PDB file of C-alpha atoms in Angstrom:
ATOM      1  CA  UNK C   1       1.480   9.434  38.842  1.00 64.00           C
ATOM      2  CA  UNK C   2       3.762  12.434  38.704  1.00 68.00           C
ATOM      3  CA  UNK C   3       2.983  15.477  36.477  1.00 69.00           C
ATOM      4  CA  UNK C   4       4.324  15.664  32.939  1.00 71.00           C
ATOM      5  CA  UNK C   5       7.505  17.716  32.387  1.00 67.00           C
ATOM      6  CA  UNK C   6       7.200  20.273  29.574  1.00 69.00           C
ATOM      7  CA  UNK C   7      10.820  21.410  29.787  1.00 65.00           C
ATOM      8  CA  UNK C   8      13.622  19.760  27.738  1.00 63.00           C
ATOM      9  CA  UNK C   9      15.848  17.525  29.724  1.00 63.00           C
ATOM     10  CA  UNK C  10      19.257  18.801  28.642  1.00 59.00           C
ATOM     11  CA  UNK C  11      20.807  17.680  25.396  1.00 56.00           C
ATOM     12  CA  UNK C  12      21.894  19.836  22.513  1.00 55.00           C
ATOM     13  CA  UNK C  13      20.651  23.419  22.577  1.00 53.00           C
ATOM     14  CA  UNK C  14      19.176  24.742  19.397  1.00 50.00           C
ATOM     15  CA  UNK C  15      21.132  27.353  17.389  1.00 47.00           C
ATOM     16  CA  UNK C  16      19.611  30.757  17.874  1.00 43.00           C
ATOM     17  CA  UNK C  17      20.452  31.752  14.335  1.00 41.00           C
ATOM     18  CA  UNK C  18      18.968  28.621  12.805  1.00 43.00           C
ATOM     19  CA  UNK C  19      19.600  27.645   9.218  1.00 46.00           C
ATOM     20  CA  UNK C  20      18.226  29.544   6.256  1.00 46.00           C
ATOM     21  CA  UNK C  21      15.145  27.361   5.910  1.00 44.00           C
ATOM     22  CA  UNK C  22      14.089  27.978   9.507  1.00 47.00           C
ATOM     23  CA  UNK C  23      14.731  31.701   9.143  1.00 49.00           C
ATOM     24  CA  UNK C  24      11.874  32.029   6.772  1.00 52.00           C
ATOM     25  CA  UNK C  25       9.581  29.500   8.314  1.00 53.00           C
ATOM     26  CA  UNK C  26      10.091  26.746   5.745  1.00 60.00           C
ATOM     27  CA  UNK C  27      12.303  23.843   4.775  1.00 75.00           C
ATOM     28  CA  UNK C  28      15.003  23.651   2.080  1.00 82.00           C
ATOM     29  CA  UNK C  29      15.982  20.830  -0.141  1.00 86.00           C
ATOM     30  CA  UNK C  30      17.602  20.122  -3.551  1.00 88.00           C
ATOM     31  CA  UNK C  31      15.594  18.904  -6.518  1.00 86.00           C
ATOM     32  CA  UNK C  32      16.551  18.085 -10.017  1.00 85.00           C
ATOM     33  CA  UNK C  33      14.773  19.803 -12.871  1.00 82.00           C
ATOM     34  CA  UNK C  34      15.674  20.258 -16.609  1.00 79.00           C
ATOM     35  CA  UNK C  35      19.010  18.501 -16.044  1.00 83.00           C
ATOM     36  CA  UNK C  36      20.025  20.911 -13.331  1.00 85.00           C
ATOM     37  CA  UNK C  37      20.061  20.875  -9.474  1.00 89.00           C
ATOM     38  CA  UNK C  38      17.774  23.398  -7.871  1.00 89.00           C
ATOM     39  CA  UNK C  39      17.560  24.601  -4.292  1.00 91.00           C
ATOM     40  CA  UNK C  40      13.913  24.763  -3.222  1.00 92.00           C
ATOM     41  CA  UNK C  41      12.783  26.511  -0.133  1.00 91.00           C
ATOM     42  CA  UNK C  42       9.095  26.449   1.130  1.00 90.00           C
ATOM     43  CA  UNK C  43       8.168  29.748   2.646  1.00 87.00           C
ATOM     44  CA  UNK C  44       5.287  29.705   5.144  1.00 83.00           C
ATOM     45  CA  UNK C  45       2.751  32.441   4.706  1.00 76.00           C
ATOM     46  CA  UNK C  46       3.082  34.024   8.144  1.00 72.00           C
ATOM     47  CA  UNK C  47       6.786  34.514   7.724  1.00 66.00           C
ATOM     48  CA  UNK C  48       6.715  35.680   4.096  1.00 65.00           C
ATOM     49  CA  UNK C  49       7.594  39.241   3.583  1.00 66.00           C
ATOM     50  CA  UNK C  50       4.998  41.844   2.457  1.00 75.00           C
ATOM     51  CA  UNK C  51       6.559  42.040  -1.057  1.00 83.00           C
ATOM     52  CA  UNK C  52       4.634  40.781  -4.061  1.00 87.00           C
ATOM     53  CA  UNK C  53       6.156  38.386  -6.553  1.00 89.00           C
ATOM     54  CA  UNK C  54       5.333  37.234 -10.044  1.00 92.00           C
ATOM     55  CA  UNK C  55       5.183  33.508 -10.449  1.00 91.00           C
ATOM     56  CA  UNK C  56       7.107  32.299 -13.561  1.00 89.00           C
ATOM     57  CA  UNK C  57       4.798  29.243 -13.788  1.00 87.00           C
ATOM     58  CA  UNK C  58       1.522  31.075 -14.338  1.00 88.00           C
ATOM     59  CA  UNK C  59       2.728  34.681 -14.721  1.00 86.00           C
ATOM     60  CA  UNK C  60       0.271  35.710 -11.906  1.00 90.00           C
ATOM     61  CA  UNK C  61       1.086  37.692  -8.760  1.00 92.00           C
ATOM     62  CA  UNK C  62       1.894  36.079  -5.455  1.00 90.00           C
ATOM     63  CA  UNK C  63       0.505  38.473  -2.774  1.00 89.00           C
ATOM     64  CA  UNK C  64       2.593  39.342   0.224  1.00 84.00           C
ATOM     65  CA  UNK C  65       2.073  36.997   3.121  1.00 84.00           C
ATOM     66  CA  UNK C  66       1.048  34.042   0.948  1.00 88.00           C
ATOM     67  CA  UNK C  67       2.804  30.691   1.354  1.00 89.00           C
ATOM     68  CA  UNK C  68       5.019  29.956  -1.752  1.00 91.00           C
ATOM     69  CA  UNK C  69       8.213  28.287  -2.959  1.00 92.00           C
ATOM     70  CA  UNK C  70      11.508  29.994  -3.700  1.00 92.00           C
ATOM     71  CA  UNK C  71      13.695  28.125  -6.258  1.00 91.00           C
ATOM     72  CA  UNK C  72      17.130  28.863  -7.642  1.00 91.00           C
ATOM     73  CA  UNK C  73      19.749  26.980  -9.526  1.00 90.00           C
ATOM     74  CA  UNK C  74      22.178  25.269  -7.068  1.00 86.00           C
ATOM     75  CA  UNK C  75      25.191  27.383  -8.292  1.00 87.00           C
ATOM     76  CA  UNK C  76      23.172  30.492  -9.082  1.00 83.00           C
ATOM     77  CA  UNK C  77      23.154  33.761  -7.299  1.00 83.00           C
ATOM     78  CA  UNK C  78      20.631  35.904  -5.578  1.00 83.00           C
ATOM     79  CA  UNK C  79      19.432  37.341  -8.914  1.00 88.00           C
ATOM     80  CA  UNK C  80      18.480  33.739 -10.046  1.00 89.00           C
ATOM     81  CA  UNK C  81      15.965  33.157  -7.273  1.00 90.00           C
ATOM     82  CA  UNK C  82      12.251  32.880  -8.389  1.00 91.00           C
ATOM     83  CA  UNK C  83       9.143  32.880  -6.312  1.00 92.00           C
ATOM     84  CA  UNK C  84       6.586  30.114  -7.402  1.00 92.00           C
ATOM     85  CA  UNK C  85       3.164  29.252  -6.238  1.00 92.00           C
ATOM     86  CA  UNK C  86       3.372  25.793  -4.711  1.00 91.00           C
ATOM     87  CA  UNK C  87       0.940  24.326  -7.179  1.00 91.00           C
ATOM     88  CA  UNK C  88       2.922  25.856 -10.147  1.00 91.00           C
ATOM     89  CA  UNK C  89       6.263  24.479  -8.818  1.00 90.00           C
ATOM     90  CA  UNK C  90       4.724  20.982  -8.417  1.00 89.00           C
ATOM     91  CA  UNK C  91       3.270  21.165 -12.057  1.00 88.00           C
ATOM     92  CA  UNK C  92       6.327  22.667 -13.678  1.00 83.00           C
ATOM     93  CA  UNK C  93       7.001  19.546 -15.754  1.00 80.00           C
ATOM     94  CA  UNK C  94       3.355  19.370 -16.992  1.00 79.00           C
ATOM     95  CA  UNK C  95       3.103  22.912 -18.082  1.00 68.00           C
ATOM     96  CA  UNK C  96       3.802  24.314 -21.549  1.00 60.00           C
ATOM     97  CA  UNK C  97       5.008  27.779 -22.437  1.00 56.00           C
ATOM     98  CA  UNK C  98       1.640  29.155 -23.454  1.00 56.00           C
ATOM     99  CA  UNK C  99       1.904  32.162 -21.202  1.00 57.00           C
ATOM    100  CA  UNK C 100       1.477  35.328 -23.231  1.00 59.00           C
ATOM    101  CA  UNK C 101       3.995  37.977 -22.436  1.00 62.00           C
ATOM    102  CA  UNK C 102       4.722  41.312 -24.027  1.00 66.00           C
ATOM    103  CA  UNK C 103       7.602  41.703 -26.329  1.00 67.00           C
ATOM    104  CA  UNK C 104       9.831  43.421 -23.728  1.00 69.00           C
ATOM    105  CA  UNK C 105       8.882  41.280 -20.729  1.00 69.00           C
ATOM    106  CA  UNK C 106      11.614  39.236 -19.202  1.00 68.00           C
ATOM    107  CA  UNK C 107      11.446  35.436 -19.760  1.00 63.00           C
ATOM    108  CA  UNK C 108      12.074  33.397 -16.686  1.00 59.00           C
TER     109      UNK C 108
END
């Protein structure tokens, strides 16, 4: 029996730039929510930047380096992106708007 080869045997070489989903260590897809198409990207914890985000689903903080979901309307811009906990994004249809916010707080 000959030794196993661990090197690729030719074929297509991977793009060094990758796509946007690979860049942040996650995958990207499109989902429908509230009658609108949303781009959803899963961000791995190790590749998440050290910034902190506020989840619009539970109004709690997402610490830097935690795995989470970034979602934005398909035809929205950078300012429309929102960072969600994975569980909050999955439960977005079951949640109600019982979150207490101050009068001047932005509504997501």
